[in-house]
Coordinates of C-alpha atoms in Angstrom, one line a residue:
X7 CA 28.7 8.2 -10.6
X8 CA 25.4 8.9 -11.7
X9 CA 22.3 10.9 -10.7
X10 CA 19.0 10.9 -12.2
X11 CA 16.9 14.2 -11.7
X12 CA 13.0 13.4 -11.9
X13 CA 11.4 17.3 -11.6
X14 CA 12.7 20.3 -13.0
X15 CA 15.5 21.9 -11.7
X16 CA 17.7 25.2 -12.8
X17 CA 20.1 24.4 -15.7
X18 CA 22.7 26.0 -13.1
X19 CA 23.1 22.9 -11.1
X20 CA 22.5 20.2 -13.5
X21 CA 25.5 22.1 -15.0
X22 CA 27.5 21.9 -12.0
X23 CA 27.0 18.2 -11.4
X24 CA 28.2 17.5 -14.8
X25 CA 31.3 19.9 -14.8
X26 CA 32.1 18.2 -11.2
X27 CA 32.4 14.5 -13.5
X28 CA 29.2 13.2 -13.0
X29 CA 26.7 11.3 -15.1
X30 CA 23.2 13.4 -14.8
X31 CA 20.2 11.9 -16.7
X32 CA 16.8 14.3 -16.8
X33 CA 14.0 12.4 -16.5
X34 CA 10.5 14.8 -16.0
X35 CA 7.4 13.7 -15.7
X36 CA 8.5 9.9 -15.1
X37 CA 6.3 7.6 -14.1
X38 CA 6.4 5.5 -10.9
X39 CA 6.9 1.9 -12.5
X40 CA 9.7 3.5 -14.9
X41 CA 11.5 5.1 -12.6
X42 CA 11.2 1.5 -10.5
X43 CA 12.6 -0.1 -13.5
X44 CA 16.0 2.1 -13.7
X45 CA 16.5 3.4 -10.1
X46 CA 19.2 0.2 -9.3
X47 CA 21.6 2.0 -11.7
X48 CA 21.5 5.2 -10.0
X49 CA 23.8 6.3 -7.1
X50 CA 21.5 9.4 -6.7
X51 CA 18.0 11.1 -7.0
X52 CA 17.2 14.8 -7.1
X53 CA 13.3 15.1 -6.8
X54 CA 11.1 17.9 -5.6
X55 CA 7.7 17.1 -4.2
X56 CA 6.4 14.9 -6.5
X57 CA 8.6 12.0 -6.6
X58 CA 7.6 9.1 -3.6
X59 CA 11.2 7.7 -2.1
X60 CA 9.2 5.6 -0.6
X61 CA 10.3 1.5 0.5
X62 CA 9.1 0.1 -2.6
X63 CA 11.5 2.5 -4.2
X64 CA 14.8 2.1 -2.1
X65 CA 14.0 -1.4 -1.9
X66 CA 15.1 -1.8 -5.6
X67 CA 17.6 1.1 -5.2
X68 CA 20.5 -1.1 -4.6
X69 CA 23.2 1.7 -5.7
X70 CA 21.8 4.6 -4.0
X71 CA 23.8 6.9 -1.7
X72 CA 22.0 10.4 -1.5
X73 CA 18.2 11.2 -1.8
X74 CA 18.2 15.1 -2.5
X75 CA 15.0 16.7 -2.0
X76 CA 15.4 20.5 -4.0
X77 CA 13.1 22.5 -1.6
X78 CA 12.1 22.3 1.8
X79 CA 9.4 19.8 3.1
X80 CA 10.6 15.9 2.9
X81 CA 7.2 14.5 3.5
X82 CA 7.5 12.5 -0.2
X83 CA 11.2 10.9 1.1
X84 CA 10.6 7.8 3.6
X85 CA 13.7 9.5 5.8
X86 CA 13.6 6.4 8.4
X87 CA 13.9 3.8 5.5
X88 CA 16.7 6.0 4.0
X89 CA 18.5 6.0 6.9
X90 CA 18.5 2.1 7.7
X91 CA 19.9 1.9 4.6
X92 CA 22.5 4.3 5.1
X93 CA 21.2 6.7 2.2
X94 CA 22.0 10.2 3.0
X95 CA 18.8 13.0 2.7
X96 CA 19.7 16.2 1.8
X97 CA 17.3 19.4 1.3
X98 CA 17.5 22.7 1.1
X99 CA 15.3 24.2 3.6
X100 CA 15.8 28.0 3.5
X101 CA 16.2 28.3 -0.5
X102 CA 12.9 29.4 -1.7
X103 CA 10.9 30.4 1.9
X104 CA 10.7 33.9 0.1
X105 CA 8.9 32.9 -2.7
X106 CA 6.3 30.9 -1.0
X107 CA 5.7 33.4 1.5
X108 CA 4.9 35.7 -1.7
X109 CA 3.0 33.2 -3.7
X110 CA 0.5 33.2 -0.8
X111 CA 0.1 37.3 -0.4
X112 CA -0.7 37.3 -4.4
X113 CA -2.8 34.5 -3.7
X114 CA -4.4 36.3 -1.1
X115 CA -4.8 39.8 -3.2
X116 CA -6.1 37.4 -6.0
X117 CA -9.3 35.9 -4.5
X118 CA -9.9 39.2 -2.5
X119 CA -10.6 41.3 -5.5
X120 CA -11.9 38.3 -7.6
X121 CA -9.1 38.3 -10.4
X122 CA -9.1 34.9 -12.0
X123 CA -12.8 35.2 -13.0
X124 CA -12.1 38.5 -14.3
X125 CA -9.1 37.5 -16.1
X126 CA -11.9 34.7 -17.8
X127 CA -14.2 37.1 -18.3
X128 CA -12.1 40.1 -19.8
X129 CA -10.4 37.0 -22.1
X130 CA -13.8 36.3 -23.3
X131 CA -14.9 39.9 -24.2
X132 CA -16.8 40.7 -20.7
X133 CA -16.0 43.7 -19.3
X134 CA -19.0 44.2 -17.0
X135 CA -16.9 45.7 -14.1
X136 CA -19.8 45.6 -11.8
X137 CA -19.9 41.7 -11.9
X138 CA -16.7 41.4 -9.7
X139 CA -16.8 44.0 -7.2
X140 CA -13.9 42.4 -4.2
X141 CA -13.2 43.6 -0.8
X142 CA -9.4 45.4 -0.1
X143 CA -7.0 43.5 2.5
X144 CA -7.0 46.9 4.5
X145 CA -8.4 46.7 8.0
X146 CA -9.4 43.0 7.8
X147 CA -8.1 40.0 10.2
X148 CA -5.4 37.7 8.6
X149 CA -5.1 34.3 10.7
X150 CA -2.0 32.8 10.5
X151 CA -2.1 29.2 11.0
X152 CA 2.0 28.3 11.8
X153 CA 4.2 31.1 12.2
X154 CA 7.5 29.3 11.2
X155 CA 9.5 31.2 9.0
X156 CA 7.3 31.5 5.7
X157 CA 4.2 32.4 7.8
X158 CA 6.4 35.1 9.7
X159 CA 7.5 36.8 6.5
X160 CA 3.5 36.4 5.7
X161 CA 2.9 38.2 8.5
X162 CA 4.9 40.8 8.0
X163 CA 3.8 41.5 4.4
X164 CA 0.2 41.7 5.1
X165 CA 0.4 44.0 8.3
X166 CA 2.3 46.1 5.4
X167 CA -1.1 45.8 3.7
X168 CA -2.7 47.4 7.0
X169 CA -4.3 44.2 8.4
X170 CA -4.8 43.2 11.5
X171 CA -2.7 40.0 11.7
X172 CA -3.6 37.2 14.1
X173 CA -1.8 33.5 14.5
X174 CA -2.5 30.3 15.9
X175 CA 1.2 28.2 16.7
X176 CA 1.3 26.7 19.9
X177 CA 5.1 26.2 19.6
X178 CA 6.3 29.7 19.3
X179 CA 6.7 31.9 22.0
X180 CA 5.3 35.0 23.4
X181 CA 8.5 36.6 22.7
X182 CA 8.4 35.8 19.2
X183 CA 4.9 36.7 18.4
X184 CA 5.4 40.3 20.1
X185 CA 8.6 40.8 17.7
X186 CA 6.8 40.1 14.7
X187 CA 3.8 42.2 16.0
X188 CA 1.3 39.4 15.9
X189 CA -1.8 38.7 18.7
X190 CA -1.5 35.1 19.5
X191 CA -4.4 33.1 19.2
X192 CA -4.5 29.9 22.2
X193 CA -6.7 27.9 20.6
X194 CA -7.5 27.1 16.8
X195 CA -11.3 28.1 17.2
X196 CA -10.1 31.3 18.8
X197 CA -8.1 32.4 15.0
X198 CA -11.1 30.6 12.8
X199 CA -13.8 32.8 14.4
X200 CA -12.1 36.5 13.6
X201 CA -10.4 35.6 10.4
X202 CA -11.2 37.2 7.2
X203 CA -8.5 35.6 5.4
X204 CA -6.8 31.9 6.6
X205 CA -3.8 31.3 5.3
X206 CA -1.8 27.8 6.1
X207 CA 1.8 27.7 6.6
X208 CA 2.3 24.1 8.7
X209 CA 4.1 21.0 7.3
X210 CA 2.3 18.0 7.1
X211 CA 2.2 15.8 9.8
X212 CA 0.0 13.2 11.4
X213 CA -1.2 16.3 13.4
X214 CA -1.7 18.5 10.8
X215 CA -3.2 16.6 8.0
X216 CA -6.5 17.7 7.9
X217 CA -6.8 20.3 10.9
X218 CA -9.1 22.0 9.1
X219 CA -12.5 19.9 8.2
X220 CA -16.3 20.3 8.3
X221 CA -16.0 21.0 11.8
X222 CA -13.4 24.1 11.6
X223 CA -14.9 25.4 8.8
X224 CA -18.6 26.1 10.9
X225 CA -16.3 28.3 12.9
X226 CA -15.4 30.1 10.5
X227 CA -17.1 33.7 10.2
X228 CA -19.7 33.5 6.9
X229 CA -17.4 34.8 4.0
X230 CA -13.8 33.6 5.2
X231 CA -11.4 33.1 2.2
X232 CA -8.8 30.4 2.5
X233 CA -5.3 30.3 1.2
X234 CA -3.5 27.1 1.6
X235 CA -0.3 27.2 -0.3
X236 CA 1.7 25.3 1.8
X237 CA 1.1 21.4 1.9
X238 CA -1.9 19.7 0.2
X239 CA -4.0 17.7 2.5
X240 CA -4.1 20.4 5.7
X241 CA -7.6 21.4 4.1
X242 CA -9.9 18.5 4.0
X243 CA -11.0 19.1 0.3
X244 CA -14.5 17.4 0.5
X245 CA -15.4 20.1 3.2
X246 CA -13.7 22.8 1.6
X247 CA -16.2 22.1 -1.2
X248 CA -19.2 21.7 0.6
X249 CA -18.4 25.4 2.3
X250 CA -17.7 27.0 -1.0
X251 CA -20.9 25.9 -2.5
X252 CA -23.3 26.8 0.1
X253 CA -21.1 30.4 0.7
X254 CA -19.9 30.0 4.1
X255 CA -16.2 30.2 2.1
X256 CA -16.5 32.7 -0.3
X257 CA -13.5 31.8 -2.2
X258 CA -10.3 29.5 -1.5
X259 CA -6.7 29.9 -3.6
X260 CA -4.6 26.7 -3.5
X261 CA -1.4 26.1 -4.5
X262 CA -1.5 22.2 -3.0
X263 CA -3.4 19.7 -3.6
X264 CA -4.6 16.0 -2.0
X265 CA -3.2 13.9 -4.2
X266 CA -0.6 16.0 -6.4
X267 CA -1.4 16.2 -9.9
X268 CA 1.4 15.4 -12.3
X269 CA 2.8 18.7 -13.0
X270 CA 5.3 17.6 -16.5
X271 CA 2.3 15.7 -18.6
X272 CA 0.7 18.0 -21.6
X273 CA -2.8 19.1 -21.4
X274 CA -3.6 15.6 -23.8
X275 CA -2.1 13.4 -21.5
X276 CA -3.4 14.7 -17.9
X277 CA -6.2 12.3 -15.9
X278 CA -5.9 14.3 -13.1
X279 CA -9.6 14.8 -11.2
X280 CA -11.2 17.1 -8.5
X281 CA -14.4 18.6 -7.6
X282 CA -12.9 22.1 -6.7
X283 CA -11.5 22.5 -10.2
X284 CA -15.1 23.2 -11.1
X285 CA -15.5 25.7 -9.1
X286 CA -15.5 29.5 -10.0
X287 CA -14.2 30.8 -6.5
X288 CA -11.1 28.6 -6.5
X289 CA -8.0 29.3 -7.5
X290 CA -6.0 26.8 -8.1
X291 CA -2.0 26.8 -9.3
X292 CA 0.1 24.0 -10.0
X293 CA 2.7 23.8 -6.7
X294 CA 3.9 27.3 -8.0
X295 CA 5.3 28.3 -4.0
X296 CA 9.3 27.9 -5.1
X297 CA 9.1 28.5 -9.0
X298 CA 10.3 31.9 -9.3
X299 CA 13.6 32.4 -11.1
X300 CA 15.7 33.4 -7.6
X301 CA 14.0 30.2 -5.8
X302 CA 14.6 27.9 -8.7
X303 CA 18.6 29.0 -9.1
X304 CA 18.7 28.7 -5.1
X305 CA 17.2 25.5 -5.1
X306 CA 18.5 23.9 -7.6
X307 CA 22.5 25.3 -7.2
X308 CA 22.1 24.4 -3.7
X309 CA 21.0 21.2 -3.6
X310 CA 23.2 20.1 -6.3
X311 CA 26.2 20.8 -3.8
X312 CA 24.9 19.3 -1.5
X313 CA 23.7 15.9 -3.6
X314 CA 27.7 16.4 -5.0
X315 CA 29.2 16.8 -2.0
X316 CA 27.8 13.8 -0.3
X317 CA 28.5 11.3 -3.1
X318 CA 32.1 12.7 -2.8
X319 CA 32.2 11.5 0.9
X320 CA 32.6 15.2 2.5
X321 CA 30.2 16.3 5.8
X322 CA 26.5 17.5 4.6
X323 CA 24.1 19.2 6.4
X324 CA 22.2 16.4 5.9
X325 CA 18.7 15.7 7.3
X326 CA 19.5 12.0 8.4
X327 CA 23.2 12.6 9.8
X328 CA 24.5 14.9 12.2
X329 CA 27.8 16.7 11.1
X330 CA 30.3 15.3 13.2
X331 CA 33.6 16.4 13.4
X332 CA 35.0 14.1 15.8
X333 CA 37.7 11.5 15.3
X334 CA 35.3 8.9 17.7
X335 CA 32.1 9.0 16.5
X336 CA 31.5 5.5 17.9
X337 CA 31.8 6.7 21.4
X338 CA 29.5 9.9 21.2
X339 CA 26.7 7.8 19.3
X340 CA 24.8 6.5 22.7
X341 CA 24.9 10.0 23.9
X342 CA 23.4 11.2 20.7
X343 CA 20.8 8.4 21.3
X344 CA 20.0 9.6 24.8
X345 CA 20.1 13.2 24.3
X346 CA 17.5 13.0 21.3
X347 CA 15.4 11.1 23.3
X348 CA 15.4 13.1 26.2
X349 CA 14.5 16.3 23.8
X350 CA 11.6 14.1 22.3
X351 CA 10.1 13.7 25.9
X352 CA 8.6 17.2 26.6
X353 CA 6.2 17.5 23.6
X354 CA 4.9 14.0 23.6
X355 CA 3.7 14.4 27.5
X356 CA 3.3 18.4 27.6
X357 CA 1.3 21.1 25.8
X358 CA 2.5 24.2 27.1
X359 CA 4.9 26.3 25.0
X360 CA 8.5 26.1 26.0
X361 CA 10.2 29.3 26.8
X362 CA 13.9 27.9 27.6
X363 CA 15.6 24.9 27.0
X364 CA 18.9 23.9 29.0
X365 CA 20.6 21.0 28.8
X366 CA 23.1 20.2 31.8
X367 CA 25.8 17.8 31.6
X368 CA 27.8 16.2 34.6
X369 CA 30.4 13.9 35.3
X370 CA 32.9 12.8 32.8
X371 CA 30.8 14.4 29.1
X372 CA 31.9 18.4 30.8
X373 CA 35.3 17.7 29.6
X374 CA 34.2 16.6 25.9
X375 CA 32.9 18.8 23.4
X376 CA 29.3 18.7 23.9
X377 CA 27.8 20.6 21.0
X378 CA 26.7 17.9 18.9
X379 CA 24.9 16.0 21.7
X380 CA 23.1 19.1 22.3
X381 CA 21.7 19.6 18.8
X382 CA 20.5 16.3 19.1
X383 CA 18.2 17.2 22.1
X384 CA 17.1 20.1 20.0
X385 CA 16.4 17.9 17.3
X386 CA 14.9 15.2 19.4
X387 CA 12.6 18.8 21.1
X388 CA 11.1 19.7 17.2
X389 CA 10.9 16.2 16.0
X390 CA 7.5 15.6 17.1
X391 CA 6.1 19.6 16.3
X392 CA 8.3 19.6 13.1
X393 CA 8.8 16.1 11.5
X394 CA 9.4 17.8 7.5
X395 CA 12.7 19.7 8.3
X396 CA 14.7 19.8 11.4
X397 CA 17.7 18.2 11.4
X398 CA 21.3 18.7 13.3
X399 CA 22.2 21.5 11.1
X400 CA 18.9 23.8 11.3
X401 CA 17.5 22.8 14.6
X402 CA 19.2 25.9 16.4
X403 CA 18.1 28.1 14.1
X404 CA 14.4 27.0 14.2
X405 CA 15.0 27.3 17.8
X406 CA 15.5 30.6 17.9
X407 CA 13.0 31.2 15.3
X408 CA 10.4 30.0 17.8
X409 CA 11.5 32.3 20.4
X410 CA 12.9 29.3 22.2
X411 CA 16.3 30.2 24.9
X412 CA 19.5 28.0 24.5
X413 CA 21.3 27.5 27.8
X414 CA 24.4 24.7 27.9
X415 CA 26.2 24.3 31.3
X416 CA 28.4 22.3 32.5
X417 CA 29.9 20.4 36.4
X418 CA 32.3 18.1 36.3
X419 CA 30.3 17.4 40.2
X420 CA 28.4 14.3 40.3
X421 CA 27.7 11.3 43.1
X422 CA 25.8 8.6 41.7
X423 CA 26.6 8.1 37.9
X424 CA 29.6 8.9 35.6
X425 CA 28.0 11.2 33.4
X426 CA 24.5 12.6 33.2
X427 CA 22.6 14.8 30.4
X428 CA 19.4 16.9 32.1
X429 CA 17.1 18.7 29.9
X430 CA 15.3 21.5 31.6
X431 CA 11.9 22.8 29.8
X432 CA 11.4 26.4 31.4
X433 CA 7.2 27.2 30.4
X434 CA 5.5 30.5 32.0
X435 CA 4.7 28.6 34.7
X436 CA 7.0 26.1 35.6
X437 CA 10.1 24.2 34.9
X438 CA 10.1 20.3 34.2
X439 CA 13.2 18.7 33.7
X440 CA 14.7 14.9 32.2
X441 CA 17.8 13.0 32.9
X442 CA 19.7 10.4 31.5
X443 CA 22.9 8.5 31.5
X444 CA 25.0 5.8 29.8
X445 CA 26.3 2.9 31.3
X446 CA 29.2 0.8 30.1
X447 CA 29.7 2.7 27.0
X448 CA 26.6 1.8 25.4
X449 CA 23.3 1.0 27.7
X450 CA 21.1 4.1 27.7
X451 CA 18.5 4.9 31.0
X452 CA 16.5 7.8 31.7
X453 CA 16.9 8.2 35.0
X454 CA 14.8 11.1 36.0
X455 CA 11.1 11.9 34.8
X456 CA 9.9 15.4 36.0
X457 CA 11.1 15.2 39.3
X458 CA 10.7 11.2 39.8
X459 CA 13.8 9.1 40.1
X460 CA 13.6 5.9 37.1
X461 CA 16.4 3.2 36.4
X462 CA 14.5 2.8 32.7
X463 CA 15.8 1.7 29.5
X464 CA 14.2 3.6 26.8
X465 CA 12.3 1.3 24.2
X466 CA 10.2 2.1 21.0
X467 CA 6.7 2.5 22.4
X468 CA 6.5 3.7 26.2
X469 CA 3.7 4.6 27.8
X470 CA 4.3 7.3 30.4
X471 CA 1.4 7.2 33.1
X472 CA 0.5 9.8 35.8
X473 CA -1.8 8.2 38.7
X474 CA -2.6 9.1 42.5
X475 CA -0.5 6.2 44.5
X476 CA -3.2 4.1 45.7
X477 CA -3.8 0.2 45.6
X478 CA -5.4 -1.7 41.9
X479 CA -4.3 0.9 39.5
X480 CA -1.1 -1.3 38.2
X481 CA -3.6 -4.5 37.7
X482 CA -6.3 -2.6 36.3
X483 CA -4.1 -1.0 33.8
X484 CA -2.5 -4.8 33.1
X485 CA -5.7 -6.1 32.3
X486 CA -6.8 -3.3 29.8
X487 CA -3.5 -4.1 28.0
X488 CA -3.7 -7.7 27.8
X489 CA -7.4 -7.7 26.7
X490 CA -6.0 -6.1 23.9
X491 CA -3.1 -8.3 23.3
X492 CA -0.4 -5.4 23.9
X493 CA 2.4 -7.1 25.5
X494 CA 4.2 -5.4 28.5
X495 CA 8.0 -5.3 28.0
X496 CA 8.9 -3.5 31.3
X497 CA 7.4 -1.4 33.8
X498 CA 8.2 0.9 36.5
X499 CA 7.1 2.8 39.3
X500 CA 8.0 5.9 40.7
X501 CA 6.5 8.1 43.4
X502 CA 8.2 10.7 45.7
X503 CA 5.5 10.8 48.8
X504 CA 3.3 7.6 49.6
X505 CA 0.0 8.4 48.6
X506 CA 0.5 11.4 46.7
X507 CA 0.9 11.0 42.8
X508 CA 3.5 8.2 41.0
X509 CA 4.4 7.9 37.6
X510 CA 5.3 4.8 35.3
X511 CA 7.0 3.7 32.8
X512 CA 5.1 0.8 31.0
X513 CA 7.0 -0.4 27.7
X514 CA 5.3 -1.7 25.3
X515 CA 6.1 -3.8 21.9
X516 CA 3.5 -1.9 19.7
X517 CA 1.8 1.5 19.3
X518 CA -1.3 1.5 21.6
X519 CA -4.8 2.7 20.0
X520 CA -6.5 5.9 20.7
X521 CA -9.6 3.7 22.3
X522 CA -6.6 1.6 24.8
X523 CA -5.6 4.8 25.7
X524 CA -8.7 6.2 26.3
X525 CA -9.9 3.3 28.7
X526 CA -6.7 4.0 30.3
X527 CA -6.9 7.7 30.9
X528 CA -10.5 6.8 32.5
X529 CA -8.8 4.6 35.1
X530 CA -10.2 6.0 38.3
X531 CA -6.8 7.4 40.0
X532 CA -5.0 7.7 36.4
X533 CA -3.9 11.5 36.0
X534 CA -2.4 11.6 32.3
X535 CA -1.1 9.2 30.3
X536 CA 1.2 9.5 27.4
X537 CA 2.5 7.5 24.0
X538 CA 6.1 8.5 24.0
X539 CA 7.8 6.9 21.0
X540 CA 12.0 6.7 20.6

């Protein structure tokens, strides 16, 4: 079989690929249309960050098997377009978290005491001292934005620098901030306002991507220094320039940037351009957070194994593919379904942070071996905080990470149905829970919606609707969809005392706009309404 490897990698596990009988070809620095040309003879890619897998790509990828990633975020790897194709996605999540969590203190300690203009300056004979007076680390605010587990070890090397260390992560618990000794910051504006130092530690999402703009940055205190070595595009560069010319940031170090520069072409050959390379207070590295010698040997060993393994046809800990070990796989997989869907419920209608999860299962699914099915409501629970990394192998352990309690219990008690799955979300101030079932083998409902009793089979887009139970609201929200062309699927009703407060489930065969769902939310009666996608 053969694997092409497009960004470097340690010679460790290129050798192990080859002395395990396979055909490696390194190919650096390739370019997009090249790598087009030759991917249909490959049965595997190793790439870093760099490297699109996106649907152009797979689509001429007619051989391949196993997409490894060699590092942690897999926001370059179309996983959903892997996975209808039945390529496997491996990565190696926890190989090189040390050495980005480093890479950001150095960055930190570089742009505090001013060192790449004085490393400039000294290599052109100036010695002037006096020209690059810094500030120490000691006794200023660090703000944390995403206290996963680089920005924990973060946090705990620069309170060992005597700072004051704040965080903003509204998915991690109070627990979990008073173990690492952090203050927790509610809000986003509450950590920009008493930072010294910012320093990003978030994968990329749809919610993340740009969090911090023109508008963030006024917050800011006059002075702030910025470290984003994490994922380029969290920073909206424009702004970022704007504040470092005018001096409300008196210095940023990046490690990321919005796009990636080609990081294999020689000096001669590079036509990469940005404004904040021009700039004496940035810093800027090429992608440096996992090239130390440990991280690269971790890396690349590891995710050669994995890559190996797979094409081999042994169980991964794969991002795409839970590792099943049972002899019916075919009769768990609606469970799967239903349990990752019921997980994906609380933070898609719900803000507040979860302190417990447990996930109750009745009827005949007591007596089977239930572990699986609940990794995929953990799974489904992070998917829409955590899109880059969970998967069924790590989603415990960023679990606990978060501070987040496991419960699993079991009653072989139960009237109506067969079998159900309940999810309980426990918060500091009260407990929500979901349930669902599966009918004849196969047909998936959610049955139960915080407390309000559904028959509802779960579709792509469903909007989930709060509203006071009174007369017009069904027809106005009807109209507001239809003016829009957004066809209703299905819709249903629920409400526990007449004239009290209902909920709906209204499916949908589309995504529905910010603007349709803030004409909705201004329905007089309508309570909250939520896009909930499966």
């Amino acid at each position: 079989m053969r694997i092409i490897i497009t960004e470097r990698i340690a010679d460790e596990g290129i050798n192990y690929l080859k002395e395990n009988g396979f055909e490696v070809d390194t190919r650096y620095g390739i370019s997009s249309d090249e790598l087009l040309g030759i991917i249909g003879d490959y049965d595997a890619i190793i790439v870093r960050s760099v490297t699109k897998v996106n649907e152009e790509l797979l689509e001429a990828a007619k051989n391949l098997k196993v997409v490894g990633r060699a590092g942690n975020g897999i926001d370059n790897i179309d996983v959903g377009a892997c996975t209808k194709r039945g390529i496997i996605v491996v990565n190696t999540p926890e190989s090189n978290i040390m050495a980005a969590a480093e890479l950001a203190v150095a960055l930190a300690f570089a742009i505090f005491r001013n060192l790449p203009q004085v490393h400039v300056a000294v290599r052109n004979k100036d010695f002037r001292r006096n020209r690059f007076i810094g500030n120490e680390l000691d006794g200023k605010t660090a703000g944390i934005i995403g206290l996963g587990r680089i920005g924990s070890i973060v946090a705990r090397k620069l309170k060992g620098c005597n700072m004051r260390v704040v965080a903003y992560d509204p998915y991690i618990t109070d627990d979990r901030f008073k173990m690492l000794g952090v203050e927790k910051c509610e809000t986003l504006e509450e950590l920009l306002k008493q930072s010294d130092l910012i320093t990003l530690h978030t994968p990329k999402t749809s919610e993340t991507y740009g969090m911090i703009g023109e508008k963030e940055l006024n917050m800011c205190k006059r002075g702030v220094r910025i470290v984003n070595a994490a994922r380029g595009g969290l920073v909206n560069e424009k702004a970022l320039y704007d504040a470092l010319k005018d001096g409300r940031v008196t210095a940023a170090a990046l490690d990321v940037l919005d796009p990636e520069p080609s990081y294999d072409k020689k000096p001669e050959e590079q036509d990469y351009t940005n404004p904040l390379l021009e700039l004496d207070n940035v810093m800027v590295t090429p992608h440096l957070g996992a090239s130390t010698q440990e991280a690269n040997y971790n890396v690349g060993t590891a995710i050669t194994e994995l890559v190996a393994g797979a094409l081999k046809g042994e169980m991964v800990a794969a991002v795409n593919m839970p590792p099943m070990h049972t002899k019916d796989l075919s009769e768990l997989r609606p469970y799967l379904n239903l349990a990752e869907m019921l997980g994906k419920i609380y933070y898609q209608a719900e803000k507040e942070t979860v302190q417990q999860i447990e996930v109750i299962y009745r009827g005949d699914l007591a007596d089977k071996e239930t572990k699986v099915i609940s990794l995929s409501v953990l799974k489904g629970f992070l998917d829409p905080i955590n899109k880059e990394k969970v998967n069924y192998v790590n989603a415990e352990l960023m679990l606990k990470n978060m501070g987040v309690e496991f419960k699993e219990s079991k009653s072989t008690n139960l009237d109506k149905y067969t079998n159900l799955i309940t999810v309980k979300f426990t918060t500091k101030k009260k407990e929500l829970s979901v349930s669902g079932t599966v009918f004849a083998k196969e047909e998936i409902r959610i049955v139960d919606f915080f407390g309000y009793k559904l028959d509802f089979e779960p579709t792509p887009y469903v909007l989930a609707i709060q509203n006071v139970d009174k007369p017009g609201i069904i027809g106005q929200i009807g109209t507001i969809l239809g003016a829009d062309n957004i066809n209703i699927a299905a819709m249903q009703w629920s409400r526990n005392r007449r004239g009290e407060k209902a909920v709906a489930f209204v499916s949908v065969d589309a995504e529905v706009s910010e603007e349709i769902m803030r004409l909705l939310k201004n329905i007089d009666g309508v309570l909250k309404v939520s896009m909930l996608k499966f």
